[in-house]
Short mmCIF file of C-alpha atoms in Angstrom, two decimals:
data_model
loop_
_atom_site.label_atom_id
_atom_site.label_comp_id
_atom_site.label_asym_id
_atom_site.label_seq_id
_atom_site.Cartn_x
_atom_site.Cartn_y
_atom_site.Cartn_z
CA GLN A 1 12.59 133.91 -115.11
CA VAL A 2 11.18 130.43 -115.60
CA GLN A 3 7.54 130.44 -116.66
CA LEU A 4 5.22 127.52 -117.33
CA VAL A 5 1.73 128.34 -118.60
CA GLU A 6 -0.84 125.60 -119.05
CA SER A 7 -3.88 125.74 -121.31
CA GLY A 8 -6.57 123.49 -122.71
CA GLY A 9 -8.50 122.32 -119.67
CA GLY A 10 -12.26 122.20 -119.34
CA VAL A 11 -15.26 119.97 -118.83
CA VAL A 12 -15.49 116.72 -120.77
CA GLN A 13 -17.70 113.64 -120.65
CA PRO A 14 -16.39 110.25 -119.53
CA GLY A 15 -14.78 108.36 -122.36
CA LYS A 16 -13.93 111.51 -124.31
CA SER A 17 -10.54 113.09 -125.04
CA LEU A 18 -8.80 116.33 -124.15
CA ILE A 19 -5.39 117.79 -124.77
CA LEU A 20 -3.47 119.98 -122.34
CA SER A 21 -0.60 122.22 -123.35
CA CYS A 22 2.18 123.93 -121.42
CA ALA A 23 4.16 126.84 -122.85
CA ALA A 24 7.63 127.20 -121.35
CA SER A 25 9.92 130.21 -121.28
CA GLY A 26 12.89 131.61 -119.39
CA PHE A 27 15.12 128.55 -119.64
CA SER A 28 16.60 126.14 -122.17
CA PHE A 29 13.48 124.00 -122.65
CA ARG A 30 15.24 121.46 -124.88
CA SER A 31 17.70 120.67 -122.07
CA TYR A 32 15.20 119.46 -119.47
CA ALA A 33 12.94 116.47 -119.04
CA MET A 34 9.42 117.68 -118.28
CA HIS A 35 6.62 116.27 -116.16
CA TRP A 36 2.88 116.45 -115.59
CA VAL A 37 1.58 116.23 -112.01
CA ARG A 38 -2.10 116.33 -111.03
CA GLN A 39 -4.14 117.14 -107.96
CA ALA A 40 -7.73 115.95 -107.52
CA PRO A 41 -10.04 118.44 -105.76
CA GLY A 42 -9.17 118.61 -102.07
CA LYS A 43 -6.60 115.86 -102.46
CA GLY A 44 -2.86 115.42 -102.62
CA LEU A 45 -0.47 115.41 -105.56
CA GLU A 46 0.08 112.58 -108.03
CA TRP A 47 2.86 112.30 -110.59
CA VAL A 48 1.39 111.55 -114.04
CA ALA A 49 4.00 111.47 -116.79
CA ILE A 50 7.54 112.35 -117.86
CA ILE A 51 9.18 112.98 -121.22
CA SER A 52 12.92 113.19 -121.82
CA ASN A 53 14.52 116.37 -123.11
CA ASP A 54 14.68 115.02 -126.66
CA GLY A 55 11.23 113.41 -126.55
CA ARG A 56 12.56 109.90 -127.13
CA HIS A 57 11.78 108.49 -123.70
CA LYS A 58 8.46 108.60 -121.86
CA ASP A 59 6.93 107.06 -118.77
CA TYR A 60 3.52 107.15 -117.13
CA ALA A 61 1.80 106.47 -113.85
CA ASP A 62 -0.01 103.15 -113.85
CA SER A 63 -3.31 105.01 -113.40
CA VAL A 64 -3.01 106.66 -116.83
CA LYS A 65 -0.83 104.21 -118.79
CA GLY A 66 -2.38 103.33 -122.14
CA ARG A 67 -4.79 106.30 -122.02
CA PHE A 68 -2.55 109.39 -121.75
CA SER A 69 0.29 110.39 -124.06
CA ILE A 70 2.93 113.02 -123.35
CA SER A 71 4.77 114.86 -126.14
CA ARG A 72 6.83 117.98 -126.70
CA ASP A 73 7.90 120.38 -129.45
CA ASN A 74 11.32 121.82 -128.66
CA SER A 75 11.08 124.24 -131.59
CA LYS A 76 8.04 125.86 -129.96
CA ASN A 77 8.96 125.25 -126.29
CA THR A 78 5.70 123.44 -125.67
CA LEU A 79 4.69 120.34 -123.73
CA ASP A 80 1.44 118.47 -124.36
CA LEU A 81 -0.63 115.84 -122.60
CA GLN A 82 -3.13 113.96 -124.78
CA MET A 83 -5.76 112.44 -122.50
CA ASN A 84 -8.01 109.73 -123.98
CA SER A 85 -10.74 107.54 -122.49
CA LEU A 86 -11.14 110.00 -119.65
CA ARG A 87 -12.65 108.80 -116.39
CA VAL A 88 -14.38 110.66 -113.57
CA GLU A 89 -11.34 109.92 -111.40
CA ASP A 90 -9.14 111.90 -113.82
CA THR A 91 -10.83 115.08 -112.59
CA ALA A 92 -8.01 117.24 -111.25
CA VAL A 93 -5.85 120.31 -111.66
CA TYR A 94 -3.00 119.35 -113.99
CA TYR A 95 0.38 121.02 -113.54
CA CYS A 96 3.37 120.94 -115.83
CA ALA A 97 6.52 120.85 -113.75
CA ARG A 98 10.26 121.14 -114.26
CA PRO A 99 12.90 119.41 -112.15
CA PRO A 100 15.96 121.30 -110.88
CA ALA A 101 18.45 119.39 -112.99
CA LYS A 102 18.83 117.92 -116.45
CA TYR A 103 17.83 114.47 -115.25
CA TYR A 104 15.44 111.90 -116.70
CA GLY A 105 13.42 110.01 -114.13
CA SER A 106 10.27 110.26 -112.02
CA ASP A 107 12.45 109.97 -108.91
CA ILE A 108 13.00 113.73 -108.74
CA TYR A 109 11.49 116.77 -107.09
CA PHE A 110 10.12 119.83 -108.85
CA GLU A 111 11.59 123.29 -108.70
CA TYR A 112 9.15 125.03 -111.04
CA TRP A 113 5.41 124.56 -111.51
CA GLY A 114 2.83 126.03 -113.84
CA GLN A 115 -0.29 127.66 -112.42
CA GLY A 116 -2.33 124.57 -113.19
CA ASN A 117 -5.28 123.80 -115.46
CA MET A 118 -8.53 122.23 -114.30
CA VAL A 119 -9.90 119.17 -116.06
CA THR A 120 -13.39 118.05 -115.04
CA VAL A 121 -14.71 114.71 -116.28
CA SER A 122 -18.45 114.55 -115.75
CA SER A 123 -21.56 113.41 -117.54
CA GLU B 1 5.54 102.42 -104.53
CA ILE B 2 6.55 104.25 -101.37
CA VAL B 3 3.64 105.59 -99.31
CA LEU B 4 4.11 108.75 -97.27
CA MET B 5 1.96 109.49 -94.23
CA GLN B 6 1.90 113.04 -92.90
CA SER B 7 0.84 114.07 -89.42
CA PRO B 8 -0.99 115.80 -88.03
CA GLY B 9 -3.71 116.32 -90.61
CA THR B 10 -4.31 119.82 -89.26
CA LEU B 11 -2.10 121.88 -86.99
CA SER B 12 -3.49 124.98 -85.26
CA LEU B 13 -0.89 127.48 -84.09
CA SER B 14 -0.45 131.20 -83.56
CA PRO B 15 1.96 133.55 -85.34
CA GLY B 16 5.30 133.59 -83.57
CA GLU B 17 5.06 129.94 -82.51
CA SER B 18 7.08 127.12 -84.05
CA ALA B 19 5.56 124.33 -86.16
CA THR B 20 6.74 120.73 -86.43
CA LEU B 21 5.28 118.71 -89.31
CA SER B 22 5.94 115.00 -89.67
CA CYS B 23 6.29 112.74 -92.71
CA ARG B 24 6.72 108.98 -92.37
CA ALA B 25 7.63 106.70 -95.29
CA SER B 26 6.56 103.08 -95.77
CA GLN B 27 10.19 102.19 -96.56
CA SER B 28 13.52 103.93 -96.25
CA VAL B 29 14.20 106.87 -98.55
CA GLY B 30 17.72 107.49 -97.25
CA SER B 31 18.69 110.89 -95.92
CA THR B 32 18.66 112.95 -99.05
CA TYR B 33 15.60 112.07 -101.11
CA LEU B 34 12.83 113.96 -99.36
CA ALA B 35 11.38 117.35 -100.37
CA TRP B 36 8.83 119.64 -98.78
CA TYR B 37 6.38 121.95 -100.54
CA GLN B 38 4.01 124.69 -99.43
CA GLN B 39 0.69 125.23 -101.19
CA LYS B 40 -1.77 128.08 -100.74
CA PRO B 41 -5.34 128.02 -102.11
CA GLY B 42 -5.48 128.43 -105.86
CA GLN B 43 -1.71 128.28 -106.23
CA PRO B 44 0.72 125.57 -107.35
CA PRO B 45 3.01 123.90 -104.83
CA ARG B 46 6.13 125.87 -103.94
CA LEU B 47 9.36 124.00 -103.26
CA LEU B 48 10.72 124.70 -99.78
CA THR B 49 13.43 122.16 -98.96
CA PHE B 50 15.09 119.21 -100.63
CA GLY B 51 17.76 116.68 -99.76
CA ALA B 52 19.42 116.66 -96.37
CA TYR B 53 19.91 120.41 -95.98
CA GLY B 54 18.84 122.08 -99.19
CA ARG B 55 16.59 125.13 -99.18
CA ALA B 56 15.03 126.42 -102.38
CA THR B 57 15.83 129.86 -103.73
CA GLY B 58 14.18 132.63 -101.76
CA ILE B 59 13.00 130.40 -98.92
CA PRO B 60 13.75 131.96 -95.51
CA ASP B 61 15.89 130.05 -93.03
CA ARG B 62 12.85 129.74 -90.76
CA PHE B 63 12.08 126.64 -92.84
CA SER B 64 14.26 123.60 -92.24
CA GLY B 65 13.92 119.96 -93.18
CA SER B 66 15.49 117.09 -91.28
CA GLY B 67 15.34 113.34 -90.84
CA SER B 68 16.50 110.14 -92.46
CA GLY B 69 15.31 106.63 -93.23
CA THR B 70 11.57 106.67 -92.77
CA ASP B 71 10.99 109.65 -90.46
CA PHE B 72 11.25 113.26 -91.58
CA THR B 73 10.32 116.63 -90.12
CA LEU B 74 9.70 120.11 -91.48
CA THR B 75 10.25 122.74 -88.82
CA ILE B 76 9.01 126.28 -89.25
CA SER B 77 10.27 128.63 -86.57
CA LYS B 78 8.55 131.90 -85.59
CA LEU B 79 5.48 131.48 -87.78
CA GLU B 80 4.57 134.42 -89.98
CA PRO B 81 0.98 135.04 -91.18
CA GLU B 82 1.98 133.99 -94.72
CA ASP B 83 3.14 130.57 -93.48
CA PHE B 84 -0.39 129.30 -92.91
CA ALA B 85 -0.99 126.90 -95.80
CA VAL B 86 -0.94 123.20 -96.69
CA TYR B 87 2.41 121.40 -96.63
CA TYR B 88 3.31 118.29 -98.61
CA CYS B 89 6.31 115.99 -98.39
CA GLN B 90 7.58 114.09 -101.43
CA GLN B 91 10.02 111.20 -101.68
CA TYR B 92 12.19 110.86 -104.74
CA ALA B 93 14.32 107.89 -103.70
CA ARG B 94 12.31 105.46 -105.83
CA SER B 95 10.29 105.85 -109.01
CA PRO B 96 7.66 107.10 -109.15
CA GLY B 97 8.18 109.95 -106.75
CA THR B 98 5.24 110.05 -104.37
CA PHE B 99 3.64 112.69 -102.17
CA GLY B 100 2.10 112.68 -98.73
CA GLN B 101 -1.53 113.63 -98.25
CA GLY B 102 -0.65 117.00 -96.71
CA THR B 103 -0.76 118.84 -93.38
CA LYS B 104 -2.88 121.95 -93.10
CA LEU B 105 -1.31 124.62 -90.92
CA GLU B 106 -4.04 126.96 -89.73
CA ILE B 107 -4.16 130.04 -87.54
CA LYS B 108 -5.31 129.34 -84.01
#
């Protein structure tokens, strides 16, 4: 079965960096675009970033553009999110998510989600 | 980007009753580009319905999504104890896909 397992969260000071990882299994990872979606405490969901199946195409939410970088390693079935210049408002649970089809675009829904990883930005 | 407004914010019902959750979009998302998710505390969202009539794998037929244009509804018939959770709608007609702020379905 499809499994997505995030790691790497924690507490970090404003302005610092953190990297999140997502280990995928149970499906052909190299065939799917992958996404990060976040949820601030007690709030709704916000799409963060997408990477194409081959890693050549990427896109970001305006709120993180220029600070976050998404990447993947298809040989290891892993997805990463490098987060730089972190702000208090980046505090959230970060989910890696897979769409239902082999489609590149942020105009898609999500069939599979990881358990989530908490990132807290605080001084 | 398209803004989704969900109502009510909280809905208090008893097991066995039916629930009607609303999602209104700031512009048309057609009839097929709206999904609904269920989220319980400490868990990721779970896909319930998508498109005009789609239901995710393993989702009971008590859950049904409907609507078109800017007004959409998730109906849950004969509420079970495990149905009490937060529900989110998501539009995927335009990039980026956006989510509503959620409706909390609580036991009365």
